[in-house]
Amino acid sequence: MTSTGPRSVFTRIDAGVLGPSPAERPSLTVHVGSRALVLSAEESREALYGPRRDGALGAAVWRHAVTEAQQEPRNGDGTGRLFVVWLVLPGLYRNVQRILRLWRRVDRADLEAEAVLAVLAALDAADPDDPDTGGRLIKEAVNRMWAYAQRITREIPVIDISAVAEARNPTVAPEERLHPPKGWEVHITPPPNREGLYATLRFAEDCPRQGGRQTGPRLPDLVFRARRHEEADIIGTLVLRPVGVRR
């Protein structure tokens, strides 16, 4: 199964690797045991995905293709890296079709571009001698495609961006931000000399009971003084007031 369509990234990669004529197509020299084989691009793919594929030959194809891509200079034409991406593509077609069937909103070109980026990112860290190098490259691309599709489907296309932003993040007046509807304001006044100021603050309030019932908190009227212990010097003053009460 191949990817078709003028906007298909995979189609453009096919065209870039195969070229307008067979004479321009890349070849790969692989070593299997004591044998040295020169494979065309199509034969390299056939060794990986064909009905008569050979495990040893397939591992050699990945080993030599990845090695050549990694040894390619950064300012080169990228032929070796493009060839590795091209070798990965047949392992992605099934997942591309599944994703597009599940989520029609996903753009095919964007999905394929994500797969290519995943392969190129994983290629730098790939181990050519790992017999499962090709499988790892395919897995990286597949995982990134699914993650991209799931992320895209959670996005909601809108025209009025400012209206959506206002609905999700309503603007709060400055005075409302400073004074939430419920709670307490805490004001701590340290002593003039703050050297060696270490203490644990404890909060306590006596709630007298009348007839077995608690009369309710009296925090609005309280001013706490914090000391190191009962006989130590005052190290600061902490005042609790209901929100909105003037000082």
mmCIF file of N, CA and C in Angstrom, residues 42-119:
data_model
loop_
_atom_site.group_PDB
_atom_site.id
_atom_site.type_symbol
_atom_site.label_atom_id
_atom_site.label_comp_id
_atom_site.label_asym_id
_atom_site.label_seq_id
_atom_site.Cartn_x
_atom_site.Cartn_y
_atom_site.Cartn_z
ATOM 1 N N GLU A 42 14.832 -0.515 -4.526
ATOM 2 C CA GLU A 42 13.683 -1.431 -4.467
ATOM 3 C C GLU A 42 14.065 -2.754 -3.826
ATOM 4 N N GLU A 43 15.261 -3.268 -4.123
ATOM 5 C CA GLU A 43 15.705 -4.528 -3.529
ATOM 6 C C GLU A 43 15.926 -4.381 -2.023
ATOM 7 N N SER A 44 16.354 -3.203 -1.592
ATOM 8 C CA SER A 44 16.530 -2.963 -0.153
ATOM 9 C C SER A 44 15.194 -3.033 0.562
ATOM 10 N N ARG A 45 14.198 -2.429 -0.025
ATOM 11 C CA ARG A 45 12.855 -2.496 0.568
ATOM 12 C C ARG A 45 12.322 -3.914 0.531
ATOM 13 N N GLU A 46 12.555 -4.597 -0.563
ATOM 14 C CA GLU A 46 12.072 -5.968 -0.689
ATOM 15 C C GLU A 46 12.683 -6.854 0.388
ATOM 16 N N ALA A 47 13.938 -6.589 0.732
ATOM 17 C CA ALA A 47 14.590 -7.374 1.779
ATOM 18 C C ALA A 47 13.951 -7.120 3.139
ATOM 19 N N LEU A 48 13.349 -5.958 3.326
ATOM 20 C CA LEU A 48 12.742 -5.604 4.611
ATOM 21 C C LEU A 48 11.275 -6.006 4.700
ATOM 22 N N TYR A 49 10.537 -5.864 3.611
ATOM 23 C CA TYR A 49 9.088 -6.042 3.673
ATOM 24 C C TYR A 49 8.547 -7.092 2.704
ATOM 25 N N GLY A 50 9.371 -7.636 1.841
ATOM 26 C CA GLY A 50 8.892 -8.577 0.833
ATOM 27 C C GLY A 50 8.468 -9.902 1.424
ATOM 28 N N PRO A 51 7.717 -10.681 0.658
ATOM 29 C CA PRO A 51 7.231 -11.984 1.155
ATOM 30 C C PRO A 51 8.355 -12.978 1.422
ATOM 31 N N ARG A 52 9.512 -12.817 0.760
ATOM 32 C CA ARG A 52 10.637 -13.731 0.953
ATOM 33 C C ARG A 52 11.773 -13.046 1.717
ATOM 34 N N ARG A 53 11.420 -12.132 2.579
ATOM 35 C CA ARG A 53 12.445 -11.379 3.293
ATOM 36 C C ARG A 53 13.269 -12.297 4.191
ATOM 37 N N ASP A 54 14.533 -11.925 4.288
ATOM 38 C CA ASP A 54 15.498 -12.693 5.079
ATOM 39 C C ASP A 54 15.916 -11.830 6.270
ATOM 40 N N GLY A 55 15.865 -12.416 7.471
ATOM 41 C CA GLY A 55 16.173 -11.648 8.675
ATOM 42 C C GLY A 55 17.580 -11.096 8.678
ATOM 43 N N ALA A 56 18.544 -11.894 8.298
ATOM 44 C CA ALA A 56 19.937 -11.453 8.296
ATOM 45 C C ALA A 56 20.167 -10.362 7.270
ATOM 46 N N LEU A 57 19.572 -10.534 6.092
ATOM 47 C CA LEU A 57 19.726 -9.517 5.056
ATOM 48 C C LEU A 57 19.023 -8.223 5.460
ATOM 49 N N GLY A 58 17.841 -8.342 6.061
ATOM 50 C CA GLY A 58 17.131 -7.148 6.509
ATOM 51 C C GLY A 58 17.909 -6.380 7.554
ATOM 52 N N ALA A 59 18.508 -7.098 8.520
ATOM 53 C CA ALA A 59 19.318 -6.437 9.547
ATOM 54 C C ALA A 59 20.524 -5.740 8.919
ATOM 55 N N ALA A 60 21.097 -6.358 7.886
ATOM 56 C CA ALA A 60 22.243 -5.736 7.213
ATOM 57 C C ALA A 60 21.827 -4.479 6.472
ATOM 58 N N VAL A 61 20.641 -4.488 5.893
ATOM 59 C CA VAL A 61 20.152 -3.297 5.189
ATOM 60 C C VAL A 61 20.003 -2.132 6.171
ATOM 61 N N TRP A 62 19.359 -2.389 7.313
ATOM 62 C CA TRP A 62 19.213 -1.317 8.301
ATOM 63 C C TRP A 62 20.568 -0.859 8.816
ATOM 64 N N ARG A 63 21.461 -1.801 9.080
ATOM 65 C CA ARG A 63 22.770 -1.453 9.635
ATOM 66 C C ARG A 63 23.536 -0.522 8.702
ATOM 67 N N HIS A 64 23.585 -0.869 7.446
ATOM 68 C CA HIS A 64 24.379 -0.068 6.508
ATOM 69 C C HIS A 64 23.669 1.241 6.158
ATOM 70 N N ALA A 65 22.355 1.218 6.048
ATOM 71 C CA ALA A 65 21.630 2.445 5.726
ATOM 72 C C ALA A 65 21.740 3.461 6.861
ATOM 73 N N VAL A 66 21.556 3.007 8.097
ATOM 74 C CA VAL A 66 21.641 3.911 9.249
ATOM 75 C C VAL A 66 23.070 4.418 9.429
ATOM 76 N N THR A 67 24.056 3.539 9.233
ATOM 77 C CA THR A 67 25.455 3.955 9.379
ATOM 78 C C THR A 67 25.804 5.035 8.368
ATOM 79 N N GLU A 68 25.419 4.848 7.119
ATOM 80 C CA GLU A 68 25.710 5.847 6.091
ATOM 81 C C GLU A 68 25.003 7.169 6.382
ATOM 82 N N ALA A 69 23.773 7.086 6.885
ATOM 83 C CA ALA A 69 23.038 8.320 7.201
ATOM 84 C C ALA A 69 23.695 9.075 8.349
ATOM 85 N N GLN A 70 24.142 8.349 9.362
ATOM 86 C CA GLN A 70 24.777 9.012 10.505
ATOM 87 C C GLN A 70 26.143 9.586 10.164
ATOM 88 N N GLN A 71 26.832 8.995 9.212
ATOM 89 C CA GLN A 71 28.149 9.489 8.811
ATOM 90 C C GLN A 71 28.057 10.612 7.790
ATOM 91 N N GLU A 72 26.869 10.884 7.331
ATOM 92 C CA GLU A 72 26.675 11.934 6.336
ATOM 93 C C GLU A 72 26.962 13.302 6.943
ATOM 94 N N PRO A 73 27.714 14.185 6.277
ATOM 95 C CA PRO A 73 27.970 15.515 6.838
ATOM 96 C C PRO A 73 26.689 16.323 6.963
ATOM 97 N N ARG A 74 26.638 17.153 8.010
ATOM 98 C CA ARG A 74 25.437 17.941 8.263
ATOM 99 C C ARG A 74 25.126 18.924 7.136
ATOM 100 N N ASN A 75 26.169 19.369 6.455
ATOM 101 C CA ASN A 75 25.948 20.307 5.360
ATOM 102 C C ASN A 75 25.837 19.593 4.014
ATOM 103 N N GLY A 76 25.636 18.267 4.055
ATOM 104 C CA GLY A 76 25.487 17.501 2.824
ATOM 105 C C GLY A 76 24.081 17.631 2.264
ATOM 106 N N ASP A 77 23.804 16.815 1.247
ATOM 107 C CA ASP A 77 22.490 16.903 0.592
ATOM 108 C C ASP A 77 21.429 16.064 1.287
ATOM 109 N N GLY A 78 21.804 15.302 2.325
ATOM 110 C CA GLY A 78 20.828 14.541 3.091
ATOM 111 C C GLY A 78 20.319 13.299 2.397
ATOM 112 N N THR A 79 21.031 12.834 1.367
ATOM 113 C CA THR A 79 20.561 11.668 0.614
ATOM 114 C C THR A 79 20.452 10.431 1.497
ATOM 115 N N GLY A 80 21.451 10.216 2.360
ATOM 116 C CA GLY A 80 21.440 9.040 3.214
ATOM 117 C C GLY A 80 20.300 9.070 4.221
ATOM 118 N N ARG A 81 20.044 10.224 4.808
ATOM 119 C CA ARG A 81 18.952 10.326 5.790
ATOM 120 C C ARG A 81 17.597 10.158 5.108
ATOM 121 N N LEU A 82 17.466 10.732 3.923
ATOM 122 C CA LEU A 82 16.217 10.589 3.180
ATOM 123 C C LEU A 82 15.980 9.125 2.816
ATOM 124 N N PHE A 83 17.048 8.398 2.501
ATOM 125 C CA PHE A 83 16.911 6.993 2.146
ATOM 126 C C PHE A 83 16.420 6.169 3.336
ATOM 127 N N VAL A 84 16.905 6.472 4.542
ATOM 128 C CA VAL A 84 16.428 5.759 5.732
ATOM 129 C C VAL A 84 14.948 6.042 5.947
ATOM 130 N N VAL A 85 14.549 7.300 5.813
ATOM 131 C CA VAL A 85 13.123 7.631 5.953
ATOM 132 C C VAL A 85 12.309 6.851 4.930
ATOM 133 N N TRP A 86 12.796 6.779 3.715
ATOM 134 C CA TRP A 86 12.083 6.057 2.665
ATOM 135 C C TRP A 86 11.948 4.575 3.010
ATOM 136 N N LEU A 87 12.978 3.997 3.620
ATOM 137 C CA LEU A 87 12.901 2.597 4.030
ATOM 138 C C LEU A 87 11.862 2.380 5.136
ATOM 139 N N VAL A 88 11.640 3.391 5.963
ATOM 140 C CA VAL A 88 10.693 3.271 7.077
ATOM 141 C C VAL A 88 9.249 3.338 6.590
ATOM 142 N N LEU A 89 8.993 4.055 5.502
ATOM 143 C CA LEU A 89 7.613 4.365 5.097
ATOM 144 C C LEU A 89 6.671 3.165 5.008
ATOM 145 N N PRO A 90 7.054 2.033 4.409
ATOM 146 C CA PRO A 90 6.095 0.926 4.339
ATOM 147 C C PRO A 90 5.630 0.432 5.701
ATOM 148 N N GLY A 91 6.424 0.646 6.733
ATOM 149 C CA GLY A 91 6.007 0.247 8.074
ATOM 150 C C GLY A 91 5.010 1.206 8.709
ATOM 151 N N LEU A 92 4.690 2.305 8.016
ATOM 152 C CA LEU A 92 3.798 3.320 8.578
ATOM 153 C C LEU A 92 2.439 3.375 7.901
ATOM 154 N N TYR A 93 2.317 2.837 6.701
ATOM 155 C CA TYR A 93 1.103 3.019 5.920
ATOM 156 C C TYR A 93 -0.151 2.554 6.649
ATOM 157 N N ARG A 94 -0.073 1.400 7.301
ATOM 158 C CA ARG A 94 -1.270 0.867 7.959
ATOM 159 C C ARG A 94 -1.763 1.795 9.053
ATOM 160 N N ASN A 95 -0.842 2.324 9.853
ATOM 161 C CA ASN A 95 -1.254 3.228 10.926
ATOM 162 C C ASN A 95 -1.748 4.555 10.384
ATOM 163 N N VAL A 96 -1.169 5.033 9.303
ATOM 164 C CA VAL A 96 -1.677 6.257 8.679
ATOM 165 C C VAL A 96 -3.140 6.074 8.288
ATOM 166 N N GLN A 97 -3.458 4.961 7.642
ATOM 167 C CA GLN A 97 -4.839 4.708 7.219
ATOM 168 C C GLN A 97 -5.776 4.580 8.421
ATOM 169 N N ARG A 98 -5.337 3.919 9.471
ATOM 170 C CA ARG A 98 -6.175 3.767 10.655
ATOM 171 C C ARG A 98 -6.484 5.119 11.289
ATOM 172 N N ILE A 99 -5.470 5.941 11.399
ATOM 173 C CA ILE A 99 -5.668 7.262 12.012
ATOM 174 C C ILE A 99 -6.613 8.105 11.169
ATOM 175 N N LEU A 100 -6.429 8.095 9.859
ATOM 176 C CA LEU A 100 -7.286 8.909 8.992
ATOM 177 C C LEU A 100 -8.727 8.409 9.000
ATOM 178 N N ARG A 101 -8.936 7.110 9.175
ATOM 179 C CA ARG A 101 -10.303 6.591 9.276
ATOM 180 C C ARG A 101 -10.951 6.986 10.595
ATOM 181 N N LEU A 102 -10.157 6.990 11.666
ATOM 182 C CA LEU A 102 -10.706 7.332 12.980
ATOM 183 C C LEU A 102 -10.997 8.816 13.119
ATOM 184 N N TRP A 103 -10.098 9.643 12.619
ATOM 185 C CA TRP A 103 -10.225 11.094 12.796
ATOM 186 C C TRP A 103 -10.100 11.791 11.450
ATOM 187 N N ARG A 104 -11.238 12.134 10.877
ATOM 188 C CA ARG A 104 -11.242 12.763 9.556
ATOM 189 C C ARG A 104 -10.711 14.192 9.596
ATOM 190 N N ARG A 105 -10.651 14.778 10.788
ATOM 191 C CA ARG A 105 -10.142 16.140 10.897
ATOM 192 C C ARG A 105 -8.628 16.206 10.747
ATOM 193 N N VAL A 106 -7.953 15.082 10.900
ATOM 194 C CA VAL A 106 -6.494 15.073 10.822
ATOM 195 C C VAL A 106 -6.067 15.246 9.371
ATOM 196 N N ASP A 107 -5.173 16.185 9.136
ATOM 197 C CA ASP A 107 -4.659 16.424 7.798
ATOM 198 C C ASP A 107 -3.557 15.412 7.491
ATOM 199 N N ARG A 108 -3.679 14.762 6.332
ATOM 200 C CA ARG A 108 -2.736 13.696 5.995
ATOM 201 C C ARG A 108 -1.308 14.209 5.878
ATOM 202 N N ALA A 109 -1.139 15.350 5.233
ATOM 203 C CA ALA A 109 0.210 15.885 5.048
ATOM 204 C C ALA A 109 0.864 16.195 6.387
ATOM 205 N N ASP A 110 0.106 16.764 7.317
ATOM 206 C CA ASP A 110 0.657 17.062 8.641
ATOM 207 C C ASP A 110 1.004 15.777 9.390
ATOM 208 N N LEU A 111 0.135 14.785 9.262
ATOM 209 C CA LEU A 111 0.376 13.509 9.946
ATOM 210 C C LEU A 111 1.657 12.853 9.428
ATOM 211 N N GLU A 112 1.816 12.832 8.112
ATOM 212 C CA GLU A 112 3.008 12.227 7.540
ATOM 213 C C GLU A 112 4.261 13.029 7.884
ATOM 214 N N ALA A 113 4.132 14.337 7.943
ATOM 215 C CA ALA A 113 5.276 15.174 8.320
ATOM 216 C C ALA A 113 5.730 14.872 9.740
ATOM 217 N N GLU A 114 4.782 14.629 10.649
ATOM 218 C CA GLU A 114 5.137 14.261 12.017
ATOM 219 C C GLU A 114 5.921 12.957 12.047
ATOM 220 N N ALA A 115 5.522 12.006 11.215
ATOM 221 C CA ALA A 115 6.223 10.723 11.159
ATOM 222 C C ALA A 115 7.656 10.912 10.672
ATOM 223 N N VAL A 116 7.837 11.731 9.651
ATOM 224 C CA VAL A 116 9.178 11.967 9.112
ATOM 225 C C VAL A 116 10.062 12.631 10.158
ATOM 226 N N LEU A 117 9.522 13.620 10.870
ATOM 227 C CA LEU A 117 10.295 14.285 11.919
ATOM 228 C C LEU A 117 10.705 13.302 13.011
ATOM 229 N N ALA A 118 9.805 12.384 13.342
ATOM 230 C CA ALA A 118 10.125 11.394 14.377
ATOM 231 C C ALA A 118 11.269 10.495 13.935
ATOM 232 N N VAL A 119 11.259 10.070 12.675
ATOM 233 C CA VAL A 119 12.333 9.206 12.176
ATOM 234 C C VAL A 119 13.666 9.948 12.188
#
